[in-house]
Every structure is written in C-alpha cells, then in structure tokens.
Tab-separated table of C-alpha atoms in Angstrom:
chain	number	residue	atom	x	y	z
A	50	MET	CA	0.000	0.000	0.000
A	51	THR	CA	0.964	3.652	-0.326
A	52	ILE	CA	1.891	4.967	3.103
A	53	SER	CA	0.347	8.352	3.927
A	54	ASP	CA	2.671	11.332	4.225
A	55	ASN	CA	0.667	12.350	7.291
A	56	LEU	CA	2.129	9.697	9.603
A	57	SER	CA	4.657	12.273	10.774
A	58	ARG	CA	1.938	14.831	11.564
A	59	PHE	CA	-1.158	15.246	13.703
A	60	TYR	CA	-4.569	16.508	12.647
A	61	ILE	CA	-5.416	19.454	14.909
A	62	ASN	CA	-7.880	22.289	14.382
A	63	GLY	CA	-8.512	21.309	10.775
A	64	GLU	CA	-4.848	21.200	9.756
A	65	TRP	CA	-2.021	18.686	9.517
A	66	VAL	CA	0.601	19.997	11.922
A	67	ALA	CA	4.087	18.972	12.961
A	68	PRO	CA	4.509	17.510	16.465
A	69	LEU	CA	5.776	19.836	19.163
A	70	GLY	CA	8.199	17.178	20.344
A	71	GLY	CA	8.302	13.490	21.097
A	72	GLY	CA	9.805	10.598	19.253
A	73	ARG	CA	8.871	8.172	16.507
A	74	LEU	CA	7.781	4.569	16.517
A	75	GLY	CA	8.258	1.992	13.787
A	76	VAL	CA	5.094	0.364	12.449
A	77	GLU	CA	5.682	-3.363	12.017
A	78	ASN	CA	3.880	-5.615	9.564
A	79	PRO	CA	3.345	-8.611	11.891
A	80	ALA	CA	3.223	-11.038	8.978
A	81	THR	CA	6.742	-10.181	7.863
A	82	GLU	CA	8.296	-8.537	10.961
A	83	GLU	CA	9.350	-5.668	8.678
A	84	ILE	CA	9.071	-2.011	9.661
A	85	VAL	CA	6.858	-0.476	6.985
A	86	ALA	CA	6.539	3.086	8.298
A	87	GLU	CA	7.212	5.353	11.240
A	88	VAL	CA	4.605	7.249	13.200
A	89	ALA	CA	5.210	10.395	15.234
A	90	LEU	CA	4.508	9.998	18.940
A	91	GLY	CA	2.790	12.904	20.604
A	92	THR	CA	3.604	14.521	23.921
A	93	VAL	CA	1.514	16.118	26.640
A	94	GLU	CA	1.964	19.423	24.812
A	95	ASP	CA	0.572	17.944	21.572
A	96	ALA	CA	-2.421	16.574	23.470
A	97	ASP	CA	-2.979	19.949	25.130
A	98	ARG	CA	-2.952	21.692	21.746
A	99	ALA	CA	-5.583	19.285	20.398
A	100	ILE	CA	-7.735	19.577	23.526
A	101	ALA	CA	-7.609	23.378	23.299
A	102	ALA	CA	-8.784	23.208	19.663
A	103	ALA	CA	-11.664	20.905	20.594
A	104	ARG	CA	-12.655	23.130	23.522
A	105	ALA	CA	-12.663	26.244	21.349
A	106	ALA	CA	-14.861	24.547	18.741
A	107	PHE	CA	-17.327	23.009	21.187
A	108	ALA	CA	-19.856	25.779	21.780
A	109	GLY	CA	-20.345	26.438	18.086
A	110	PHE	CA	-20.586	22.809	17.064
A	111	ALA	CA	-22.903	21.858	19.942
A	112	ALA	CA	-25.287	24.594	18.782
A	113	THR	CA	-25.375	23.189	15.241
A	114	PRO	CA	-28.880	21.878	14.456
A	115	ALA	CA	-29.183	18.093	14.576
A	116	PRO	CA	-30.058	17.838	10.832
A	117	GLU	CA	-26.769	19.575	9.965
A	118	ARG	CA	-24.807	17.124	12.094
A	119	LEU	CA	-26.678	14.309	10.382
A	120	ALA	CA	-25.731	15.691	6.977
A	121	LEU	CA	-22.109	15.799	8.112
A	122	LEU	CA	-22.265	12.128	9.097
A	123	ARG	CA	-23.567	11.269	5.632
A	124	ARG	CA	-20.605	13.106	4.056
A	125	ILE	CA	-18.236	11.220	6.365
A	126	LEU	CA	-19.784	7.918	5.263
A	127	ASP	CA	-19.375	8.859	1.585
A	128	ALA	CA	-15.735	9.825	2.170
A	129	TYR	CA	-15.130	6.566	4.029
A	130	ARG	CA	-16.547	4.518	1.168
A	131	ASP	CA	-14.352	6.394	-1.299
A	132	ARG	CA	-11.264	5.147	0.578
A	133	ALA	CA	-12.504	1.612	1.367
A	134	GLU	CA	-9.696	-0.189	-0.442
A	135	ASP	CA	-7.073	2.062	1.154
A	136	PHE	CA	-8.447	1.069	4.557
A	137	ALA	CA	-8.352	-2.631	3.637
A	138	GLN	CA	-4.721	-2.389	2.564
A	139	ALA	CA	-3.876	-0.503	5.772
A	140	PHE	CA	-5.431	-3.183	7.991
A	141	THR	CA	-3.552	-5.935	6.201
A	142	THR	CA	-0.291	-4.001	6.455
A	143	GLU	CA	-0.523	-2.938	10.106
A	144	MET	CA	-2.405	-5.949	11.544
A	145	GLY	CA	-1.575	-8.786	9.184
A	146	ALA	CA	-5.284	-9.427	8.658
A	147	PRO	CA	-6.047	-11.544	5.577
A	148	LEU	CA	-6.987	-9.138	2.810
A	149	ALA	CA	-10.422	-10.684	2.300
A	150	PHE	CA	-11.113	-10.317	6.028
A	151	SER	CA	-9.889	-6.727	5.950
A	152	ARG	CA	-12.341	-5.924	3.177
A	153	GLU	CA	-15.311	-7.964	4.355
A	154	ALA	CA	-15.080	-7.463	8.125
A	155	GLN	CA	-12.690	-4.704	9.174
A	156	VAL	CA	-13.670	-2.145	6.502
A	157	TRP	CA	-17.308	-3.180	6.702
A	158	ALA	CA	-17.399	-2.592	10.464
A	159	GLY	CA	-16.524	1.092	10.121
A	160	ASP	CA	-19.017	1.602	7.298
A	161	ALA	CA	-21.777	-0.234	9.144
A	162	HIS	CA	-21.302	1.673	12.410
A	163	ILE	CA	-21.463	5.068	10.713
A	164	GLU	CA	-24.581	3.961	8.839
A	165	ALA	CA	-26.212	2.573	12.009
A	166	THR	CA	-25.491	5.822	13.851
A	167	ILE	CA	-27.074	7.813	11.026
A	168	GLU	CA	-30.187	5.633	11.229
A	169	ALA	CA	-30.306	6.044	15.012
A	170	ALA	CA	-29.767	9.804	14.841
A	171	GLU	CA	-32.631	10.169	12.363
A	172	ARG	CA	-35.091	8.960	15.000
A	173	PHE	CA	-33.296	10.047	18.173
A	174	THR	CA	-35.391	11.942	20.744
A	175	TRP	CA	-33.447	15.050	21.709
A	176	GLU	CA	-36.278	16.663	23.683
A	177	GLU	CA	-39.466	15.397	25.316
A	178	MET	CA	-42.084	16.775	27.668
A	179	ARG	CA	-42.828	14.992	30.939
A	180	GLY	CA	-45.690	16.866	32.493
A	181	THR	CA	-44.522	20.485	32.669
A	182	THR	CA	-40.823	19.501	32.493
A	183	LEU	CA	-38.827	19.554	29.276
A	184	VAL	CA	-36.195	16.821	29.304
A	185	MET	CA	-33.313	17.534	26.936
A	186	ARG	CA	-30.300	15.596	25.768
A	187	GLU	CA	-27.367	17.794	24.831
A	188	ALA	CA	-23.706	17.218	23.989
A	189	ILE	CA	-21.642	16.198	26.991
A	190	GLY	CA	-18.675	18.327	25.877
A	191	VAL	CA	-15.166	17.558	24.692
A	192	ALA	CA	-14.535	13.831	24.374
A	193	GLY	CA	-11.253	11.959	24.610
A	194	LEU	CA	-11.390	8.830	22.443
A	195	ILE	CA	-8.815	6.074	22.978
A	196	THR	CA	-9.089	3.134	20.584
A	197	PRO	CA	-7.347	-0.257	20.183
A	198	TRP	CA	-5.488	-1.992	17.386
A	199	ASN	CA	-7.569	-5.161	16.979
A	200	TRP	CA	-10.697	-3.662	15.353
A	201	PRO	CA	-9.474	-0.177	14.427
A	202	MET	CA	-12.416	1.150	12.409
A	203	ASN	CA	-15.035	-0.706	14.414
A	204	GLN	CA	-13.971	1.199	17.513
A	205	ILE	CA	-13.130	4.523	15.885
A	206	ALA	CA	-16.436	4.653	14.007
A	207	CYS	CA	-18.585	3.618	16.953
A	208	LYS	CA	-17.073	6.448	19.017
A	209	VAL	CA	-16.604	9.252	16.467
A	210	ALA	CA	-19.992	8.848	14.749
A	211	PRO	CA	-22.140	9.169	17.907
A	212	ALA	CA	-19.927	12.002	19.153
A	213	ILE	CA	-20.647	13.920	15.926
A	214	ALA	CA	-24.356	13.071	16.156
A	215	ALA	CA	-24.509	14.386	19.726
A	216	GLY	CA	-22.646	17.618	18.941
A	217	CYS	CA	-19.435	16.801	20.783
A	218	THR	CA	-15.950	17.808	19.762
A	219	MET	CA	-13.156	15.301	20.276
A	220	VAL	CA	-9.534	14.228	20.357
A	221	LEU	CA	-8.806	10.737	19.068
A	222	LYS	CA	-5.775	8.717	20.117
A	223	PRO	CA	-5.714	5.532	18.022
A	224	SER	CA	-3.381	2.702	18.882
A	225	GLU	CA	0.212	3.552	18.050
A	226	ILE	CA	0.733	-0.117	17.140
A	227	ALA	CA	-1.690	0.083	14.213
A	228	PRO	CA	-1.853	3.798	13.313
A	229	LEU	CA	-2.132	3.695	9.518
A	230	SER	CA	-5.914	3.327	9.459
A	231	GLY	CA	-6.328	6.076	12.066
A	232	ILE	CA	-4.431	8.522	9.869
A	233	LEU	CA	-6.641	7.521	6.930
A	234	PHE	CA	-9.697	8.198	9.050
A	235	ALA	CA	-8.465	11.716	9.823
A	236	GLU	CA	-8.008	12.232	6.088
A	237	ILE	CA	-11.614	11.277	5.378
A	238	MET	CA	-12.811	13.605	8.141
A	239	ALA	CA	-10.956	16.441	6.418
A	240	ALA	CA	-12.386	15.414	3.037
A	241	ALA	CA	-15.915	15.398	4.478
A	242	GLY	CA	-15.555	19.000	5.644
A	243	VAL	CA	-15.663	18.466	9.387
A	244	PRO	CA	-15.384	21.956	10.950
A	245	ALA	CA	-11.991	22.910	12.365
A	246	GLY	CA	-11.445	21.701	15.909
A	247	VAL	CA	-14.387	19.276	15.945
A	248	PHE	CA	-12.218	16.243	15.215
A	249	ASN	CA	-8.547	16.110	16.218
A	250	LEU	CA	-6.062	13.243	16.089
A	251	VAL	CA	-2.854	12.818	18.056
A	252	ASN	CA	-0.876	9.589	17.896
A	253	GLY	CA	1.021	8.532	20.982
A	254	THR	CA	1.364	6.081	23.799
A	255	GLY	CA	-1.140	5.401	26.550
A	256	PRO	CA	1.119	6.568	29.385
A	257	GLU	CA	1.733	9.891	27.625
A	258	VAL	CA	-1.133	11.003	25.356
A	259	GLY	CA	-3.738	8.593	26.736
A	260	ALA	CA	-3.042	9.652	30.313
A	261	ARG	CA	-3.300	13.315	29.358
A	262	LEU	CA	-6.661	12.806	27.652
A	263	SER	CA	-8.061	10.939	30.633
A	264	SER	CA	-6.836	13.473	33.204
A	265	HIS	CA	-7.144	16.862	31.483
A	266	PRO	CA	-9.779	19.109	33.101
A	267	ASP	CA	-11.059	20.280	29.700
A	268	ILE	CA	-11.977	16.737	28.685
A	269	ASP	CA	-15.547	16.066	29.802
A	270	PHE	CA	-15.883	12.430	28.754
A	271	VAL	CA	-13.462	9.602	27.989
A	272	SER	CA	-14.480	6.668	25.801
A	273	PHE	CA	-11.851	3.945	26.063
A	274	THR	CA	-11.508	0.507	24.502
A	275	GLY	CA	-8.603	-1.692	25.521
A	276	SER	CA	-7.329	-3.940	28.259
A	277	THR	CA	-8.813	-4.023	31.726
A	278	ARG	CA	-5.412	-3.067	33.146
A	279	ALA	CA	-5.265	0.088	31.027
A	280	GLY	CA	-8.920	0.824	31.733
A	281	ILE	CA	-8.198	0.935	35.450
A	282	GLU	CA	-5.518	3.564	34.808
A	283	VAL	CA	-7.929	5.618	32.703
A	284	ALA	CA	-10.482	5.551	35.526
A	285	ARG	CA	-7.849	6.572	38.078
A	286	ASN	CA	-6.702	9.455	35.902
A	287	ALA	CA	-10.269	10.637	35.361
A	288	ALA	CA	-11.334	10.473	39.005
A	289	PRO	CA	-9.931	13.830	40.262
A	290	THR	CA	-12.011	15.764	37.701
A	291	VAL	CA	-15.054	13.462	38.074
A	292	LYS	CA	-15.357	13.150	34.311
A	293	ARG	CA	-17.582	10.456	32.903
A	294	VAL	CA	-15.758	7.386	31.612
A	295	ALA	CA	-17.130	4.661	29.328
A	296	GLN	CA	-14.984	1.572	28.948
A	297	GLU	CA	-15.093	-1.536	26.781
A	298	LEU	CA	-12.451	-3.821	28.244
A	299	GLY	CA	-11.427	-7.465	28.345
A	300	GLY	CA	-13.472	-10.629	28.082
A	301	LYS	CA	-13.434	-14.374	28.563
A	302	SER	CA	-16.730	-15.188	26.958
A	303	PRO	CA	-18.468	-18.518	27.648
A	304	ASN	CA	-20.200	-20.497	24.919
A	305	ILE	CA	-22.656	-23.020	26.369
A	306	ILE	CA	-23.513	-25.870	24.005
A	307	LEU	CA	-26.783	-27.316	25.305
A	308	ALA	CA	-27.845	-30.926	24.890
A	309	SER	CA	-30.560	-29.676	22.524
A	310	ALA	CA	-28.016	-28.120	20.126
A	311	ASP	CA	-26.860	-29.476	16.785
A	312	LEU	CA	-23.427	-30.502	18.076
A	313	GLU	CA	-21.598	-30.368	14.747
A	314	ALA	CA	-22.851	-26.885	13.866
A	315	ALA	CA	-22.527	-25.546	17.402
A	316	VAL	CA	-18.932	-26.663	17.930
A	317	ALA	CA	-17.716	-25.764	14.433
A	318	GLY	CA	-19.385	-22.362	14.706
A	319	GLY	CA	-17.754	-21.845	18.093
A	320	VAL	CA	-14.307	-22.565	16.677
A	321	GLU	CA	-14.892	-20.106	13.865
A	322	GLY	CA	-16.108	-17.460	16.321
A	323	CYS	CA	-13.150	-17.979	18.641
A	324	PHE	CA	-10.529	-17.879	15.889
A	325	GLY	CA	-11.929	-14.946	13.885
A	326	ASN	CA	-9.495	-12.026	13.593
A	327	SER	CA	-6.784	-14.469	14.756
A	328	GLY	CA	-8.567	-14.707	18.100
A	329	GLN	CA	-8.015	-11.003	18.758
A	330	SER	CA	-11.552	-10.012	19.722
A	331	CYS	CA	-12.577	-9.072	23.245
A	332	ASP	CA	-15.939	-10.815	22.854
A	333	ALA	CA	-14.574	-14.026	21.295
A	334	PRO	CA	-16.272	-17.216	22.607
A	335	THR	CA	-13.102	-18.681	24.110
A	336	ARG	CA	-14.637	-20.974	26.772
A	337	MET	CA	-16.791	-23.690	25.229
A	338	PHE	CA	-18.945	-25.704	27.640
A	339	VAL	CA	-20.173	-29.039	26.298
A	340	PRO	CA	-22.122	-31.883	27.957
A	341	ARG	CA	-19.661	-34.446	29.260
A	342	ALA	CA	-21.440	-37.225	27.367
A	343	VAL	CA	-20.482	-35.647	24.017
A	344	HIS	CA	-17.132	-34.166	25.064
A	345	SER	CA	-15.048	-36.567	22.977
A	346	GLN	CA	-17.222	-35.926	19.918
A	347	ALA	CA	-16.921	-32.196	20.444
A	348	LEU	CA	-13.121	-32.456	20.525
A	349	GLU	CA	-13.050	-34.222	17.174
A	350	ILE	CA	-15.378	-31.663	15.594
A	351	ALA	CA	-13.246	-28.840	16.986
A	352	ARG	CA	-10.057	-30.539	15.783
A	353	ALA	CA	-11.369	-30.777	12.247
A	354	ALA	CA	-12.591	-27.172	12.246
A	355	ALA	CA	-9.298	-25.849	13.615
A	356	GLU	CA	-7.153	-27.878	11.242
A	357	ALA	CA	-9.202	-26.607	8.291
A	358	MET	CA	-7.997	-23.087	9.058
A	359	VAL	CA	-5.293	-21.846	6.678
A	360	THR	CA	-2.666	-19.760	8.467
A	361	GLY	CA	-0.186	-17.787	6.420
A	362	ASP	CA	0.394	-14.942	3.979
A	363	PRO	CA	-2.397	-12.381	4.442
A	364	LEU	CA	-2.278	-11.566	0.731
A	365	ALA	CA	-2.972	-15.163	-0.328
A	366	ASP	CA	-6.583	-15.902	-1.282
A	367	ALA	CA	-6.670	-19.163	0.681
A	368	THR	CA	-5.524	-17.646	3.996
A	369	THR	CA	-8.121	-17.508	6.755
A	370	LEU	CA	-5.861	-16.706	9.732
A	371	GLY	CA	-3.172	-14.067	9.810
A	372	PRO	CA	-0.611	-13.429	12.544
A	373	VAL	CA	-1.256	-11.879	15.921
A	374	ILE	CA	-0.255	-8.256	16.282
A	375	SER	CA	3.250	-8.403	17.803
A	376	ARG	CA	6.065	-10.368	19.372
A	377	THR	CA	4.812	-9.299	22.797
A	378	GLN	CA	1.374	-10.752	22.127
A	379	TRP	CA	2.861	-13.889	20.527
A	380	ASP	CA	5.020	-14.514	23.598
A	381	LYS	CA	2.025	-14.109	25.909
A	382	ILE	CA	-0.028	-16.601	23.896
A	383	GLN	CA	2.830	-19.111	23.835
A	384	ALA	CA	3.144	-18.880	27.629
A	385	LEU	CA	-0.576	-19.503	28.076
A	386	ILE	CA	-0.516	-22.501	25.731
A	387	GLU	CA	2.379	-23.863	27.778
A	388	ALA	CA	0.336	-23.274	30.945
A	389	GLY	CA	-2.557	-25.262	29.507
A	390	ILE	CA	-0.287	-28.208	28.768
A	391	ALA	CA	1.450	-28.000	32.153
A	392	GLU	CA	-1.849	-27.865	34.054
A	393	GLY	CA	-3.112	-31.061	32.442
A	394	ALA	CA	-5.502	-29.986	29.697
A	395	THR	CA	-5.631	-32.234	26.646
A	396	LEU	CA	-3.938	-30.611	23.644
A	397	VAL	CA	-6.320	-31.576	20.836
A	398	THR	CA	-4.500	-29.703	18.081
A	399	GLY	CA	-2.037	-26.859	17.687
A	400	GLY	CA	0.397	-26.060	20.472
A	401	THR	CA	3.465	-23.897	20.845
A	402	GLY	CA	5.615	-22.427	18.095
A	403	ARG	CA	4.765	-21.222	14.623
A	404	PRO	CA	2.662	-23.304	12.217
A	405	GLU	CA	4.627	-25.619	9.952
A	406	GLY	CA	6.275	-23.849	7.038
A	407	LEU	CA	6.234	-20.398	8.615
A	408	ASN	CA	9.573	-19.188	9.945
A	409	ARG	CA	8.817	-15.497	10.381
A	410	GLY	CA	5.827	-13.431	11.367
A	411	TRP	CA	3.841	-13.690	14.596
A	412	PHE	CA	1.749	-16.651	13.524
A	413	VAL	CA	0.123	-18.895	16.138
A	414	LYS	CA	-0.991	-22.473	15.579
A	415	PRO	CA	-4.797	-22.716	15.779
A	416	THR	CA	-5.028	-24.452	19.148
A	417	VAL	CA	-7.792	-26.418	20.860
A	418	PHE	CA	-7.671	-27.742	24.416
A	419	GLY	CA	-10.056	-30.344	25.821
A	420	ASP	CA	-10.656	-31.658	29.361
A	421	VAL	CA	-10.231	-28.093	30.603
A	422	THR	CA	-11.297	-27.492	34.183
A	423	HIS	CA	-12.726	-24.267	35.522
A	424	ASP	CA	-9.672	-23.494	37.657
A	425	MET	CA	-7.080	-23.746	34.861
A	426	THR	CA	-5.271	-20.627	33.703
A	427	ILE	CA	-6.540	-21.034	30.136
A	428	ALA	CA	-10.113	-21.023	31.465
A	429	ARG	CA	-9.615	-17.872	33.530
A	430	GLU	CA	-7.272	-15.523	31.657
A	431	GLU	CA	-7.931	-13.688	28.414
A	432	ILE	CA	-5.542	-15.158	25.816
A	433	PHE	CA	-6.317	-12.931	22.794
A	434	GLY	CA	-5.192	-15.450	20.229
A	435	PRO	CA	-6.568	-18.463	18.333
A	436	VAL	CA	-6.841	-20.710	21.398
A	437	LEU	CA	-10.074	-22.465	22.417
A	438	SER	CA	-10.707	-24.126	25.785
A	439	ILE	CA	-13.401	-26.836	25.894
A	440	LEU	CA	-14.847	-27.585	29.335
A	441	PRO	CA	-17.083	-30.644	29.879
A	442	TYR	CA	-20.048	-30.222	32.238
A	443	ASP	CA	-22.270	-32.672	34.062
A	444	SER	CA	-25.312	-30.454	34.561
A	445	GLU	CA	-26.702	-27.367	32.948
A	446	GLU	CA	-26.662	-25.645	36.327
A	447	GLU	CA	-22.934	-26.334	36.642
A	448	ALA	CA	-22.296	-24.818	33.206
A	449	ILE	CA	-24.237	-21.650	34.049
A	450	ILE	CA	-22.487	-21.200	37.403
A	451	GLN	CA	-19.038	-21.629	35.861
A	452	ALA	CA	-19.893	-19.423	32.874
A	453	ASN	CA	-20.800	-16.611	35.270
A	454	ASP	CA	-17.804	-17.176	37.554
A	455	SER	CA	-15.425	-14.763	35.858
A	456	VAL	CA	-14.117	-11.277	36.494
A	457	TYR	CA	-15.339	-10.501	32.975
A	458	GLY	CA	-18.840	-10.138	31.571
A	459	LEU	CA	-18.632	-8.695	28.076
A	460	ALA	CA	-20.363	-11.368	26.030
A	461	ALA	CA	-21.766	-14.884	26.284
A	462	TYR	CA	-23.107	-17.416	23.802
A	463	VAL	CA	-25.727	-20.173	23.989
A	464	GLN	CA	-26.493	-22.853	21.398
A	465	GLY	CA	-29.603	-25.039	21.539
A	466	ALA	CA	-33.329	-25.251	20.930
A	467	PRO	CA	-34.642	-21.655	20.908
A	468	ASP	CA	-36.832	-21.781	24.028
A	469	HIS	CA	-34.168	-23.699	25.923
A	470	ALA	CA	-31.366	-21.375	24.803
A	471	ASN	CA	-33.382	-18.255	25.624
A	472	ALA	CA	-34.045	-19.499	29.162
A	473	VAL	CA	-30.333	-20.104	29.745
A	474	ALA	CA	-29.384	-16.777	28.139
A	475	ARG	CA	-31.486	-14.897	30.704
A	476	ARG	CA	-29.332	-16.341	33.480
A	477	LEU	CA	-25.956	-15.347	32.040
A	478	ARG	CA	-24.311	-12.252	33.502
A	479	ALA	CA	-22.959	-10.521	30.421
A	480	GLY	CA	-23.712	-7.345	28.518
A	481	GLN	CA	-24.566	-9.197	25.325
A	482	VAL	CA	-25.703	-12.813	24.973
A	483	GLN	CA	-25.756	-14.262	21.460
A	484	ILE	CA	-28.154	-17.127	20.822
A	485	ASN	CA	-27.456	-19.649	18.043
A	486	TYR	CA	-24.836	-17.487	16.288
A	487	PRO	CA	-27.084	-14.665	15.029
A	488	ASP	CA	-26.050	-12.024	12.523
A	489	TRP	CA	-24.184	-9.077	14.029
A	490	ASP	CA	-26.765	-6.549	15.276
A	491	LEU	CA	-25.306	-3.049	15.047
A	492	HIS	CA	-28.305	-1.591	16.894
A	493	ALA	CA	-27.918	-3.864	19.923
A	494	PRO	CA	-26.157	-2.332	22.942
A	495	PHE	CA	-22.553	-3.469	23.311
A	496	GLY	CA	-20.667	-3.299	26.582
A	497	GLY	CA	-19.884	-5.361	29.630
A	498	TYR	CA	-20.535	-6.276	33.222
A	499	ARG	CA	-17.900	-6.318	35.960
A	500	GLN	CA	-14.299	-5.847	34.764
A	501	SER	CA	-15.393	-5.829	31.125
A	502	GLY	CA	-16.293	-2.183	31.565
A	503	ASN	CA	-19.256	0.158	31.708
A	504	GLY	CA	-21.347	2.189	29.302
A	505	ARG	CA	-22.802	0.916	26.040
A	506	GLU	CA	-21.840	1.484	22.415
A	507	TYR	CA	-23.509	1.158	18.981
A	508	ALA	CA	-26.234	3.242	17.334
A	509	ASP	CA	-28.520	5.146	19.747
A	510	TRP	CA	-26.806	3.530	22.748
A	511	GLY	CA	-23.598	5.256	21.728
A	512	ILE	CA	-25.332	8.596	21.206
A	513	HIS	CA	-26.735	8.421	24.731
A	514	ASP	CA	-23.222	8.017	26.148
A	515	PHE	CA	-22.136	11.266	24.479
A	516	THR	CA	-24.990	13.308	25.963
A	517	GLU	CA	-25.949	14.909	29.248
A	518	VAL	CA	-29.571	15.018	30.439
A	519	LYS	CA	-30.988	18.414	31.339
A	520	ALA	CA	-34.423	19.085	32.839
A	521	LEU	CA	-36.173	22.440	32.350
A	522	VAL	CA	-38.629	22.195	35.227
A	523	GLY	CA	-41.701	24.365	34.748
A	524	HIS	CA	-41.014	24.776	31.023
A	525	GLY	CA	-44.620	23.915	30.228
A	526	GLY	CA	-46.176	25.904	33.050
A	527	ALA	CA	-48.646	28.745	32.637
C-alpha cells in the first residue's frame, strides 16, 4: 500500500501539523516482521494543543442543528466509502489481517457503524415533555477517544460517529501499534468538511497522550476501549475531575452448548467465532462448555474445524488466519498454551511455536484444548489469540455457574433449541448474549458487566453516552 505522508503529523484544528516534540515509533507488519513506516509519537503538549482546539470549537458545534450534524455524518460515510480499499490495505499491512477479512469485516465494520449511527440519529429523541418539564439531551462536551489496534475502524467509528451526532468535539488517540488506518480516518474527516477543531487526532502512547486525555480538566468524557489493566488507569486518571468514563475492556466469553443443540454446527461455529481475527476479539467465545457425554465428539469436531484453518500470507486468497499483532502478544499466547499443557488440559490440536512452514511473522498455531477445568489458567485468563478451551459439564446448572464465575462479563453465547437457549441466556451475567450465532446486530447495545467495563456502544446507545440530560422544570407551566 501507499503509506500516507501524514504519519509524521497530527490533525489538529482542521490542519495537519508537525509535532511539538516526542519521538517516533516503527510500524511493524506482523506477517513479515518488517518495519513499513514510522509514526510520530505525541507529547503532553501535543495533546494539550488538540484539547484546546476541541474546547474552542465546542460551543459552536454543539449549537449546530441536529439535521446539519446528520448531513455531516452522511458526508463522512461517503468519504469513508471512497477510501474503502485504502483502509483494507492498511489493515492488512498494520495488523496482518487476511486481505479478504480486511475488506469484508474490518472495513465493513466502520461503514456499518457510521450507517447505524445515522439511522439512530434520524429517529433520536433530543427533547421530550414529561408533564410540565422539558427533558433535553445535549452534547456532553469535549470527548477523549482512545481506541485499540484489533478492530481499528469498528472502535473509531462507533465512538466518532455518535460524538458527531450528539454535537461533541473530540480528540482521538488511536493505537500507536496500528496507526495507519487512524491517519486515513483523519483524512476522510478532512475530506468530508468536518469543521476545524471538531475532530482532532494525536498519535502517541497510553502513558503519555492517553493519560493526558483521561486526566485533562477540559476533557468532559473519555471513551476507552482496551485492556482491563489500562482501563483501570484511565479511571484513576479521570477520578480527580469526576469526568464520565465509558470503557469496553477485556473478556473471557463462555459459549454453552446445550444438549438440545446441533453438536456439529454448534462446535464448528464456536471454533470459527473464537478464531476470527486471529482470536483477537474481546468478545470471542473462548470458553466452550459441552455436555460431558459428548465431550469426545466435540473435541473431534473442533479438531477438524481448527485444522481446516489456513494460516499464512495475508495476501494469499486461501488464507483464513493471519498473525497476531506483535512479538509481545505472541510470547504471551505461547506462555498460556504452555500453561494449559502444564496444568493437564488435553492438547487436541495446535500447540506452541509457529505453524509448519512459517519461519517469520507472529503466527500462532490454531489451538484447541479439551478436558479443561474451571480453575485452569486457560479457562480464567484472556488469551487474545486463536486458542479455544473446551470444558465438559455434568449439569446445565454447573455450566451456568461456571460461565458466570469470571471477572469478565462482556459477552456470552448459547447454542440449543430456541426456548431452551433463551431461558439459559437470561441467566448469564454478560452485557450481550448471542443465541445460536445470530447475525451481528449493530443496533444492539454493546458493553460489559464487571471488569469488562461500563457504558454501552452502537447506534442510539452510543449517542446516549455522548450526551448529558438536562431538565427544564416548569417549562410547560402557565
């Protein structure tokens, strides 16, 4: 792909500007381990400059009529679609995602979230009368947006689009590990004619730029997606100014296969869901619970599904799994696979090291463990790679109790006869429960319980997070 000239600059107050200081970071293609570009890393001073621009633009943009903000979102969507192939190439370069997956999933996610927000904004209730009180929703203020590397446009779009719809101004800090697509997004915002200061982008690290966004007194709201560890730091930084914080954090999502399920379809679908995006999804169904009576059958189905995955060159048409993002992540996954073996789980397929025939790139063998018990490390910790743990259960009650016994609660999955699956789904403590692998619903609220975060994203749920509620008491009085 053609690397943007803007990687060495930040987008602030409607202009591409040189950093005030800071260093540079190489951008690695994880499939080749080659440095393909360098990105400028911002400092506190760069963040302050962007925050000041957003603050100066806020009053004017917040007063913009909702139909004008809606028209702006439509221009942003058109500009995004004009650069769709550039985004796909960026994802494959910076993440190692197979090119078909980049086009069909990663690019699509950004497009679909902007479109869903437009649909939600068209019918959003900004004001309503309750007796003699007018209840209003108005922009919360200046938003700090901190997004991850694993689904870059999914998370950027589902934060930026509702912020625009609500009338907020913002500073975006995308992941410095995968910054190419973030720079492209700033370019489409400029092309769409976003007013100066409404959208600003500063690349940088979490401890520097991220910490400044989450602590600065002129930031009214922080929307963060990332690890639970980093989310805790964001909350700590935000506490002294009592700013609102919405967080979408880690997960260890259970997938309960009921006795009433089609075992072949349920297990194979669970493998596909777990391994999608090379296992780098916070809501991936990584803990599969199966009735003990069919455990051995489930292992064979999972083995076949995993071994059918093609891991390798992201540019090859046949590839279904690319690498994980970095050496750091690869090392973590290897250690957790080793822990699974050491703690006595049955290694069904996969294991440590790179897949056969691959001697460079951060590729992980598609790995399935069976005979996993609830207390094992691989059943408790988020792995963030193509590793599935299958846990046999003796009773449905046992499966539900163990599924809920986690510090996380982002997503859960249930497979079985509809009435049966719905009854079990009601008992699972997670922000989103998917029943029988439905299509992705971009209007459903997305967010977690417990250490998976707080707040909800997507469509009107996201718009609500970017608003404050004001009551004009007596507005309708005589």
